[in-house]
Amino acid sequence: MSYLSFLLTFILSANILLFLLLQKRKRGAKYDSPIQWNHRNRRLLFILLFIIIILYTTPWDSFLIHKGVWNYHRNQVIGITVYGVPIEEITFYILQTILILQWFTLIQFNIPVLHPQMYSKWKTRLASIIIWVFWFGIAITLYFVLNHRLSSHLTYLSLLGSWALFPLGIQMLYNAKLLLANSKLLFWVIFPPTLYLSVCDSVAIHQGIWYFHQSRILDLTVYGVPIEEIIFFLLTNTLVSWSAILVWPKEKSIPPRNVKILTAFSDAPHK
């Protein structure tokens, strides 16, 4: 299996399925879709998100290849690269982002984005604690990056932490309380795609599309998938989901009491 066929089989097909489910759900709902995809400002926001993800991820991914964390078989890619990163890998970033945004939209029909007017004291305190934990994590990972010469089993984990925790820490500083208020929504948006993408990763590894150098990762795998890869999907899905929450206009949110819970697969007409 080539990298391109992998994308078509597992990532693009999942996006198409979600798109069809969304169209079905929109037709069956009494209210408009919680995300107005044709709204100019929203479209520009998501285009900006794609650009940021590509510009932020590609150099980091190139550095991982350069440091021997992972690599790919040349006979299973088209051959077009950007700083050593195959074009299929960059396509993966884009498709994963679209996948999460579509999944976010689908889940948001049942668990709408909340914009509380007031926050409880415990949530305010918890938000402050989490912010400090995030920035402490950033400091720790930067320490490993700067002091271990990137030549140990902690290479992938330290580079991953220093790359992902920084933007997540910025998002927490921006509005940690809003993220906590939507913890239920975020749980269902983040974890199922993380599981699915980890399974897809296992298939790609067993097909020999990409591989990892054992000296650069921890000796901990799940069905052949390095634990760092699972953490990677968890963090990137979190980054996209938090971005969607933080740019969500208050006036576009649907009050929970007005939402009728429907299953995505139901064909029952609404009265």
PDB file of C-alpha atoms in Angstrom:
ATOM      1  CA  MET A   1       0.000   0.000   0.000  1.00  0.00           C
ATOM      2  CA  SER A   2       1.357   3.431  -0.948  1.00  0.00           C
ATOM      3  CA  TYR A   3       0.993   6.551   1.199  1.00  0.00           C
ATOM      4  CA  LEU A   4      -1.508   7.967  -1.305  1.00  0.00           C
ATOM      5  CA  SER A   5      -3.684   4.855  -1.276  1.00  0.00           C
ATOM      6  CA  PHE A   6      -3.551   4.913   2.527  1.00  0.00           C
ATOM      7  CA  LEU A   7      -4.879   8.490   2.532  1.00  0.00           C
ATOM      8  CA  LEU A   8      -7.648   7.608   0.097  1.00  0.00           C
ATOM      9  CA  THR A   9      -8.663   4.470   1.979  1.00  0.00           C
ATOM     10  CA  PHE A  10      -8.620   5.687   5.565  1.00  0.00           C
ATOM     11  CA  ILE A  11      -8.513   9.484   5.804  1.00  0.00           C
ATOM     12  CA  LEU A  12     -10.303  10.833   2.737  1.00  0.00           C
ATOM     13  CA  SER A  13     -13.015   8.163   2.956  1.00  0.00           C
ATOM     14  CA  ALA A  14     -13.647   9.062   6.608  1.00  0.00           C
ATOM     15  CA  ASN A  15     -14.008  12.720   5.608  1.00  0.00           C
ATOM     16  CA  ILE A  16     -16.477  11.825   2.872  1.00  0.00           C
ATOM     17  CA  LEU A  17     -18.515   9.724   5.312  1.00  0.00           C
ATOM     18  CA  LEU A  18     -18.634  12.565   7.831  1.00  0.00           C
ATOM     19  CA  PHE A  19     -19.607  15.018   5.098  1.00  0.00           C
ATOM     20  CA  LEU A  20     -22.545  12.803   4.083  1.00  0.00           C
ATOM     21  CA  LEU A  21     -23.639  12.381   7.701  1.00  0.00           C
ATOM     22  CA  LEU A  22     -23.496  16.144   8.182  1.00  0.00           C
ATOM     23  CA  GLN A  23     -25.655  16.777   5.124  1.00  0.00           C
ATOM     24  CA  LYS A  24     -28.182  14.257   6.386  1.00  0.00           C
ATOM     25  CA  ARG A  25     -28.171  15.791   9.831  1.00  0.00           C
ATOM     26  CA  LYS A  26     -28.650  19.315   8.501  1.00  0.00           C
ATOM     27  CA  ARG A  27     -31.680  18.213   6.475  1.00  0.00           C
ATOM     28  CA  GLY A  28     -33.223  16.554   9.522  1.00  0.00           C
ATOM     29  CA  ALA A  29     -32.659  19.392  11.965  1.00  0.00           C
ATOM     30  CA  LYS A  30     -35.143  22.148  12.714  1.00  0.00           C
ATOM     31  CA  TYR A  31     -32.381  24.665  13.167  1.00  0.00           C
ATOM     32  CA  ASP A  32     -29.496  25.660  10.982  1.00  0.00           C
ATOM     33  CA  SER A  33     -26.145  23.929  11.243  1.00  0.00           C
ATOM     34  CA  PRO A  34     -24.175  25.203  14.260  1.00  0.00           C
ATOM     35  CA  ILE A  35     -21.283  25.883  11.908  1.00  0.00           C
ATOM     36  CA  GLN A  36     -22.167  28.094   8.960  1.00  0.00           C
ATOM     37  CA  TRP A  37     -19.614  26.787   6.470  1.00  0.00           C
ATOM     38  CA  ASN A  38     -20.611  29.360   3.851  1.00  0.00           C
ATOM     39  CA  HIS A  39     -20.178  32.266   6.250  1.00  0.00           C
ATOM     40  CA  ARG A  40     -17.281  34.382   4.977  1.00  0.00           C
ATOM     41  CA  ASN A  41     -15.675  35.124   8.338  1.00  0.00           C
ATOM     42  CA  ARG A  42     -15.878  31.514   9.485  1.00  0.00           C
ATOM     43  CA  ARG A  43     -14.426  30.306   6.190  1.00  0.00           C
ATOM     44  CA  LEU A  44     -11.527  32.726   6.494  1.00  0.00           C
ATOM     45  CA  LEU A  45     -10.869  31.578  10.057  1.00  0.00           C
ATOM     46  CA  PHE A  46     -10.592  27.953   9.022  1.00  0.00           C
ATOM     47  CA  ILE A  47      -8.437  28.772   6.000  1.00  0.00           C
ATOM     48  CA  LEU A  48      -6.145  30.650   8.382  1.00  0.00           C
ATOM     49  CA  LEU A  49      -6.117  27.599  10.662  1.00  0.00           C
ATOM     50  CA  PHE A  50      -5.047  25.358   7.766  1.00  0.00           C
ATOM     51  CA  ILE A  51      -2.243  27.752   6.834  1.00  0.00           C
ATOM     52  CA  ILE A  52      -0.987  27.986  10.419  1.00  0.00           C
ATOM     53  CA  ILE A  53      -1.027  24.206  10.824  1.00  0.00           C
ATOM     54  CA  ILE A  54       0.925  23.661   7.602  1.00  0.00           C
ATOM     55  CA  LEU A  55       3.488  26.394   8.334  1.00  0.00           C
ATOM     56  CA  TYR A  56       3.906  25.323  11.948  1.00  0.00           C
ATOM     57  CA  THR A  57       3.958  21.549  11.402  1.00  0.00           C
ATOM     58  CA  THR A  58       6.004  21.097   8.224  1.00  0.00           C
ATOM     59  CA  PRO A  59       9.340  22.490   9.551  1.00  0.00           C
ATOM     60  CA  TRP A  60       8.907  20.483  12.752  1.00  0.00           C
ATOM     61  CA  ASP A  61       8.135  17.309  10.816  1.00  0.00           C
ATOM     62  CA  SER A  62      11.161  17.950   8.612  1.00  0.00           C
ATOM     63  CA  PHE A  63      13.298  18.275  11.747  1.00  0.00           C
ATOM     64  CA  LEU A  64      11.980  14.923  13.015  1.00  0.00           C
ATOM     65  CA  ILE A  65      13.074  13.258   9.775  1.00  0.00           C
ATOM     66  CA  HIS A  66      16.450  15.018   9.912  1.00  0.00           C
ATOM     67  CA  LYS A  67      17.001  13.828  13.505  1.00  0.00           C
ATOM     68  CA  GLY A  68      16.102  10.261  12.579  1.00  0.00           C
ATOM     69  CA  VAL A  69      12.881  10.021  14.572  1.00  0.00           C
ATOM     70  CA  TRP A  70      10.890   8.679  11.641  1.00  0.00           C
ATOM     71  CA  ASN A  71      11.167   8.195   7.897  1.00  0.00           C
ATOM     72  CA  TYR A  72       9.295   6.792   4.925  1.00  0.00           C
ATOM     73  CA  HIS A  73      10.018   4.355   2.124  1.00  0.00           C
ATOM     74  CA  ARG A  74      10.780   6.236  -1.074  1.00  0.00           C
ATOM     75  CA  ASN A  75       8.985   3.719  -3.285  1.00  0.00           C
ATOM     76  CA  GLN A  76       5.676   4.305  -1.473  1.00  0.00           C
ATOM     77  CA  VAL A  77       5.377   8.052  -2.011  1.00  0.00           C
ATOM     78  CA  ILE A  78       4.908  10.164  -5.127  1.00  0.00           C
ATOM     79  CA  GLY A  79       8.295  11.807  -4.686  1.00  0.00           C
ATOM     80  CA  ILE A  80       7.271  15.440  -4.201  1.00  0.00           C
ATOM     81  CA  THR A  81       8.661  16.786  -0.929  1.00  0.00           C
ATOM     82  CA  VAL A  82       8.783  20.059   1.024  1.00  0.00           C
ATOM     83  CA  TYR A  83      11.957  20.278   3.120  1.00  0.00           C
ATOM     84  CA  GLY A  84      12.153  16.505   2.968  1.00  0.00           C
ATOM     85  CA  VAL A  85       8.529  15.989   4.010  1.00  0.00           C
ATOM     86  CA  PRO A  86       6.489  14.047   1.420  1.00  0.00           C
ATOM     87  CA  ILE A  87       3.503  15.874  -0.012  1.00  0.00           C
ATOM     88  CA  GLU A  88       1.292  13.045   1.243  1.00  0.00           C
ATOM     89  CA  GLU A  89       2.298  13.891   4.813  1.00  0.00           C
ATOM     90  CA  ILE A  90       1.278  17.527   4.353  1.00  0.00           C
ATOM     91  CA  THR A  91      -1.986  16.335   2.811  1.00  0.00           C
ATOM     92  CA  PHE A  92      -2.459  14.246   5.946  1.00  0.00           C
ATOM     93  CA  TYR A  93      -2.288  17.420   8.093  1.00  0.00           C
ATOM     94  CA  ILE A  94      -5.016  19.049   6.035  1.00  0.00           C
ATOM     95  CA  LEU A  95      -7.285  16.004   5.917  1.00  0.00           C
ATOM     96  CA  GLN A  96      -6.880  15.393   9.640  1.00  0.00           C
ATOM     97  CA  THR A  97      -7.847  19.001  10.368  1.00  0.00           C
ATOM     98  CA  ILE A  98     -10.928  18.740   8.155  1.00  0.00           C
ATOM     99  CA  LEU A  99     -11.781  15.412   9.786  1.00  0.00           C
ATOM    100  CA  ILE A 100     -11.722  16.927  13.269  1.00  0.00           C
ATOM    101  CA  LEU A 101     -13.708  20.007  12.238  1.00  0.00           C
ATOM    102  CA  GLN A 102     -16.386  17.877  10.588  1.00  0.00           C
ATOM    103  CA  TRP A 103     -16.528  15.547  13.594  1.00  0.00           C
ATOM    104  CA  PHE A 104     -16.748  18.632  15.821  1.00  0.00           C
ATOM    105  CA  THR A 105     -19.711  19.859  13.781  1.00  0.00           C
ATOM    106  CA  LEU A 106     -21.503  16.531  14.015  1.00  0.00           C
ATOM    107  CA  ILE A 107     -21.019  16.214  17.771  1.00  0.00           C
ATOM    108  CA  GLN A 108     -21.997  19.864  18.253  1.00  0.00           C
ATOM    109  CA  PHE A 109     -25.537  19.037  17.152  1.00  0.00           C
ATOM    110  CA  ASN A 110     -25.933  16.965  20.320  1.00  0.00           C
ATOM    111  CA  ILE A 111     -23.575  18.788  22.682  1.00  0.00           C
ATOM    112  CA  PRO A 112     -23.629  22.493  21.745  1.00  0.00           C
ATOM    113  CA  VAL A 113     -20.830  24.913  22.550  1.00  0.00           C
ATOM    114  CA  LEU A 114     -21.502  26.602  25.880  1.00  0.00           C
ATOM    115  CA  HIS A 115     -20.738  30.248  26.618  1.00  0.00           C
ATOM    116  CA  PRO A 116     -21.471  30.590  30.352  1.00  0.00           C
ATOM    117  CA  GLN A 117     -22.083  34.087  31.652  1.00  0.00           C
ATOM    118  CA  MET A 118     -20.563  33.156  35.007  1.00  0.00           C
ATOM    119  CA  TYR A 119     -17.952  30.597  36.027  1.00  0.00           C
ATOM    120  CA  SER A 120     -17.857  28.819  39.374  1.00  0.00           C
ATOM    121  CA  LYS A 121     -14.919  29.434  41.703  1.00  0.00           C
ATOM    122  CA  TRP A 122     -13.654  25.870  41.388  1.00  0.00           C
ATOM    123  CA  LYS A 123     -13.557  26.100  37.595  1.00  0.00           C
ATOM    124  CA  THR A 124     -11.672  29.376  37.806  1.00  0.00           C
ATOM    125  CA  ARG A 125      -9.136  27.859  40.189  1.00  0.00           C
ATOM    126  CA  LEU A 126      -8.846  24.678  38.139  1.00  0.00           C
ATOM    127  CA  ALA A 127      -8.242  26.751  35.006  1.00  0.00           C
ATOM    128  CA  SER A 128      -5.383  28.565  36.737  1.00  0.00           C
ATOM    129  CA  ILE A 129      -3.849  25.274  37.883  1.00  0.00           C
ATOM    130  CA  ILE A 130      -4.071  23.761  34.404  1.00  0.00           C
ATOM    131  CA  ILE A 131      -2.411  26.818  32.881  1.00  0.00           C
ATOM    132  CA  TRP A 132       0.525  26.456  35.273  1.00  0.00           C
ATOM    133  CA  VAL A 133       0.745  22.709  34.581  1.00  0.00           C
ATOM    134  CA  PHE A 134       0.856  23.347  30.823  1.00  0.00           C
ATOM    135  CA  TRP A 135       3.647  25.876  31.095  1.00  0.00           C
ATOM    136  CA  PHE A 136       5.562  23.669  33.511  1.00  0.00           C
ATOM    137  CA  GLY A 137       5.277  20.895  30.912  1.00  0.00           C
ATOM    138  CA  ILE A 138       6.623  23.261  28.277  1.00  0.00           C
ATOM    139  CA  ALA A 139       9.604  24.107  30.493  1.00  0.00           C
ATOM    140  CA  ILE A 140      10.349  20.424  31.147  1.00  0.00           C
ATOM    141  CA  THR A 141      10.217  19.448  27.478  1.00  0.00           C
ATOM    142  CA  LEU A 142      12.401  22.397  26.502  1.00  0.00           C
ATOM    143  CA  TYR A 143      14.920  21.276  29.128  1.00  0.00           C
ATOM    144  CA  PHE A 144      15.133  17.836  27.521  1.00  0.00           C
ATOM    145  CA  VAL A 145      15.416  19.368  24.057  1.00  0.00           C
ATOM    146  CA  LEU A 146      18.258  21.672  25.088  1.00  0.00           C
ATOM    147  CA  ASN A 147      20.190  19.312  27.355  1.00  0.00           C
ATOM    148  CA  HIS A 148      19.921  15.833  25.879  1.00  0.00           C
ATOM    149  CA  ARG A 149      21.232  16.537  22.380  1.00  0.00           C
ATOM    150  CA  LEU A 150      18.206  14.838  20.829  1.00  0.00           C
ATOM    151  CA  SER A 151      19.921  11.464  20.693  1.00  0.00           C
ATOM    152  CA  SER A 152      18.010   9.409  23.238  1.00  0.00           C
ATOM    153  CA  HIS A 153      14.750   7.510  23.606  1.00  0.00           C
ATOM    154  CA  LEU A 154      13.195  10.792  24.726  1.00  0.00           C
ATOM    155  CA  THR A 155      13.895  12.521  21.401  1.00  0.00           C
ATOM    156  CA  TYR A 156      10.424  12.173  19.870  1.00  0.00           C
ATOM    157  CA  LEU A 157       8.590  12.826  23.135  1.00  0.00           C
ATOM    158  CA  SER A 158      10.595  15.945  24.008  1.00  0.00           C
ATOM    159  CA  LEU A 159      10.281  17.408  20.501  1.00  0.00           C
ATOM    160  CA  LEU A 160       6.573  16.618  20.484  1.00  0.00           C
ATOM    161  CA  GLY A 161       6.027  18.272  23.849  1.00  0.00           C
ATOM    162  CA  SER A 162       7.971  21.413  23.002  1.00  0.00           C
ATOM    163  CA  TRP A 163       6.120  21.714  19.688  1.00  0.00           C
ATOM    164  CA  ALA A 164       2.546  21.024  20.826  1.00  0.00           C
ATOM    165  CA  LEU A 165       2.355  22.307  24.392  1.00  0.00           C
ATOM    166  CA  PHE A 166       3.339  25.867  23.471  1.00  0.00           C
ATOM    167  CA  PRO A 167       0.263  26.678  21.298  1.00  0.00           C
ATOM    168  CA  LEU A 168      -1.966  24.744  23.696  1.00  0.00           C
ATOM    169  CA  GLY A 169      -0.562  26.807  26.556  1.00  0.00           C
ATOM    170  CA  ILE A 170      -1.354  29.992  24.634  1.00  0.00           C
ATOM    171  CA  GLN A 171      -4.926  28.777  24.125  1.00  0.00           C
ATOM    172  CA  MET A 172      -5.251  28.010  27.830  1.00  0.00           C
ATOM    173  CA  LEU A 173      -4.053  31.517  28.672  1.00  0.00           C
ATOM    174  CA  TYR A 174      -6.554  32.971  26.214  1.00  0.00           C
ATOM    175  CA  ASN A 175      -9.639  31.348  27.777  1.00  0.00           C
ATOM    176  CA  ALA A 176      -9.090  28.251  29.898  1.00  0.00           C
ATOM    177  CA  LYS A 177     -12.478  28.663  31.593  1.00  0.00           C
ATOM    178  CA  LEU A 178     -14.331  28.444  28.288  1.00  0.00           C
ATOM    179  CA  LEU A 179     -12.454  25.250  27.429  1.00  0.00           C
ATOM    180  CA  LEU A 180     -13.323  23.748  30.821  1.00  0.00           C
ATOM    181  CA  ALA A 181     -16.974  24.704  30.369  1.00  0.00           C
ATOM    182  CA  ASN A 182     -17.018  22.631  27.186  1.00  0.00           C
ATOM    183  CA  SER A 183     -15.102  19.641  28.558  1.00  0.00           C
ATOM    184  CA  LYS A 184     -17.858  17.151  27.686  1.00  0.00           C
ATOM    185  CA  LEU A 185     -17.992  18.326  24.082  1.00  0.00           C
ATOM    186  CA  LEU A 186     -14.196  18.297  23.825  1.00  0.00           C
ATOM    187  CA  PHE A 187     -13.976  14.764  25.222  1.00  0.00           C
ATOM    188  CA  TRP A 188     -16.210  13.370  22.474  1.00  0.00           C
ATOM    189  CA  VAL A 189     -14.561  15.478  19.793  1.00  0.00           C
ATOM    190  CA  ILE A 190     -10.986  14.538  20.727  1.00  0.00           C
ATOM    191  CA  PHE A 191     -10.862  10.919  21.871  1.00  0.00           C
ATOM    192  CA  PRO A 192     -12.783   8.939  19.195  1.00  0.00           C
ATOM    193  CA  PRO A 193     -10.729  10.467  16.317  1.00  0.00           C
ATOM    194  CA  THR A 194      -7.545   9.860  18.322  1.00  0.00           C
ATOM    195  CA  LEU A 195      -8.440   6.182  18.577  1.00  0.00           C
ATOM    196  CA  TYR A 196      -9.333   5.981  14.877  1.00  0.00           C
ATOM    197  CA  LEU A 197      -6.163   7.728  13.708  1.00  0.00           C
ATOM    198  CA  SER A 198      -4.049   5.514  15.974  1.00  0.00           C
ATOM    199  CA  VAL A 199      -5.579   2.432  14.351  1.00  0.00           C
ATOM    200  CA  CYS A 200      -4.855   3.936  10.926  1.00  0.00           C
ATOM    201  CA  ASP A 201      -1.286   4.588  12.063  1.00  0.00           C
ATOM    202  CA  SER A 202      -0.937   0.930  13.022  1.00  0.00           C
ATOM    203  CA  VAL A 203      -2.038  -0.096   9.527  1.00  0.00           C
ATOM    204  CA  ALA A 204       0.447   2.289   7.887  1.00  0.00           C
ATOM    205  CA  ILE A 205       3.316   1.040  10.048  1.00  0.00           C
ATOM    206  CA  HIS A 206       2.528  -2.605   9.331  1.00  0.00           C
ATOM    207  CA  GLN A 207       2.273  -1.772   5.622  1.00  0.00           C
ATOM    208  CA  GLY A 208       5.741  -0.224   5.779  1.00  0.00           C
ATOM    209  CA  ILE A 209       4.624   3.222   4.623  1.00  0.00           C
ATOM    210  CA  TRP A 210       6.572   4.882   7.431  1.00  0.00           C
ATOM    211  CA  TYR A 211       8.741   3.640  10.263  1.00  0.00           C
ATOM    212  CA  PHE A 212      10.428   4.859  13.446  1.00  0.00           C
ATOM    213  CA  HIS A 213      13.976   4.513  14.713  1.00  0.00           C
ATOM    214  CA  GLN A 214      13.887   2.610  17.995  1.00  0.00           C
ATOM    215  CA  SER A 215      16.709   4.686  19.478  1.00  0.00           C
ATOM    216  CA  ARG A 216      14.588   7.857  19.214  1.00  0.00           C
ATOM    217  CA  ILE A 217      11.357   6.618  20.809  1.00  0.00           C
ATOM    218  CA  LEU A 218      10.297   5.060  24.092  1.00  0.00           C
ATOM    219  CA  ASP A 219      10.094   1.283  24.305  1.00  0.00           C
ATOM    220  CA  LEU A 220       6.332   1.451  24.607  1.00  0.00           C
ATOM    221  CA  THR A 221       3.985   0.605  21.744  1.00  0.00           C
ATOM    222  CA  VAL A 222       0.316  -0.276  21.322  1.00  0.00           C
ATOM    223  CA  TYR A 223      -0.214  -2.756  18.477  1.00  0.00           C
ATOM    224  CA  GLY A 224       3.004  -1.537  16.924  1.00  0.00           C
ATOM    225  CA  VAL A 225       2.188   2.157  17.324  1.00  0.00           C
ATOM    226  CA  PRO A 226       4.705   4.127  19.430  1.00  0.00           C
ATOM    227  CA  ILE A 227       3.073   5.805  22.399  1.00  0.00           C
ATOM    228  CA  GLU A 228       4.396   9.125  21.070  1.00  0.00           C
ATOM    229  CA  GLU A 229       2.242   8.726  17.955  1.00  0.00           C
ATOM    230  CA  ILE A 230      -0.879   8.271  20.044  1.00  0.00           C
ATOM    231  CA  ILE A 231       0.083  11.344  22.064  1.00  0.00           C
ATOM    232  CA  PHE A 232       0.698  13.199  18.782  1.00  0.00           C
ATOM    233  CA  PHE A 233      -2.850  12.518  17.572  1.00  0.00           C
ATOM    234  CA  LEU A 234      -4.242  13.396  20.991  1.00  0.00           C
ATOM    235  CA  LEU A 235      -2.423  16.741  21.067  1.00  0.00           C
ATOM    236  CA  THR A 236      -3.125  17.725  17.456  1.00  0.00           C
ATOM    237  CA  ASN A 237      -6.805  16.838  17.763  1.00  0.00           C
ATOM    238  CA  THR A 238      -6.896  18.889  20.952  1.00  0.00           C
ATOM    239  CA  LEU A 239      -5.240  21.829  19.198  1.00  0.00           C
ATOM    240  CA  VAL A 240      -7.814  21.849  16.389  1.00  0.00           C
ATOM    241  CA  SER A 241     -10.765  21.310  18.751  1.00  0.00           C
ATOM    242  CA  TRP A 242      -9.692  24.053  21.130  1.00  0.00           C
ATOM    243  CA  SER A 243      -9.236  26.397  18.175  1.00  0.00           C
ATOM    244  CA  ALA A 244     -12.800  25.712  17.054  1.00  0.00           C
ATOM    245  CA  ILE A 245     -14.155  26.351  20.557  1.00  0.00           C
ATOM    246  CA  LEU A 246     -12.234  29.589  21.012  1.00  0.00           C
ATOM    247  CA  VAL A 247     -13.366  31.151  17.720  1.00  0.00           C
ATOM    248  CA  TRP A 248     -16.972  30.079  18.173  1.00  0.00           C
ATOM    249  CA  PRO A 249     -19.220  33.188  18.143  1.00  0.00           C
ATOM    250  CA  LYS A 250     -21.510  33.356  21.144  1.00  0.00           C
ATOM    251  CA  GLU A 251     -24.522  34.268  19.047  1.00  0.00           C
ATOM    252  CA  LYS A 252     -24.059  31.152  16.928  1.00  0.00           C
ATOM    253  CA  SER A 253     -24.220  28.781  19.882  1.00  0.00           C
ATOM    254  CA  ILE A 254     -27.422  26.807  20.320  1.00  0.00           C
ATOM    255  CA  PRO A 255     -28.866  26.805  23.865  1.00  0.00           C
ATOM    256  CA  PRO A 256     -28.905  23.245  25.210  1.00  0.00           C
ATOM    257  CA  ARG A 257     -32.565  23.477  26.268  1.00  0.00           C
ATOM    258  CA  ASN A 258     -33.558  24.114  22.626  1.00  0.00           C
ATOM    259  CA  VAL A 259     -31.595  21.254  21.203  1.00  0.00           C
ATOM    260  CA  LYS A 260     -33.387  18.049  20.385  1.00  0.00           C
ATOM    261  CA  ILE A 261     -30.995  15.114  20.606  1.00  0.00           C
ATOM    262  CA  LEU A 262     -31.079  13.135  17.404  1.00  0.00           C
ATOM    263  CA  THR A 263     -28.971  10.267  16.227  1.00  0.00           C
ATOM    264  CA  ALA A 264     -26.969  10.855  13.059  1.00  0.00           C
ATOM    265  CA  PHE A 265     -28.290   7.643  11.575  1.00  0.00           C
ATOM    266  CA  SER A 266     -31.971   8.251  12.264  1.00  0.00           C
ATOM    267  CA  ASP A 267     -34.334   8.634   9.321  1.00  0.00           C
ATOM    268  CA  ALA A 268     -37.318   9.584  11.450  1.00  0.00           C
ATOM    269  CA  PRO A 269     -39.014  12.802  10.232  1.00  0.00           C
ATOM    270  CA  HIS A 270     -39.354  15.772  12.588  1.00  0.00           C
ATOM    271  CA  LYS A 271     -42.767  17.045  13.521  1.00  0.00           C
TER     272      LYS A 271
END
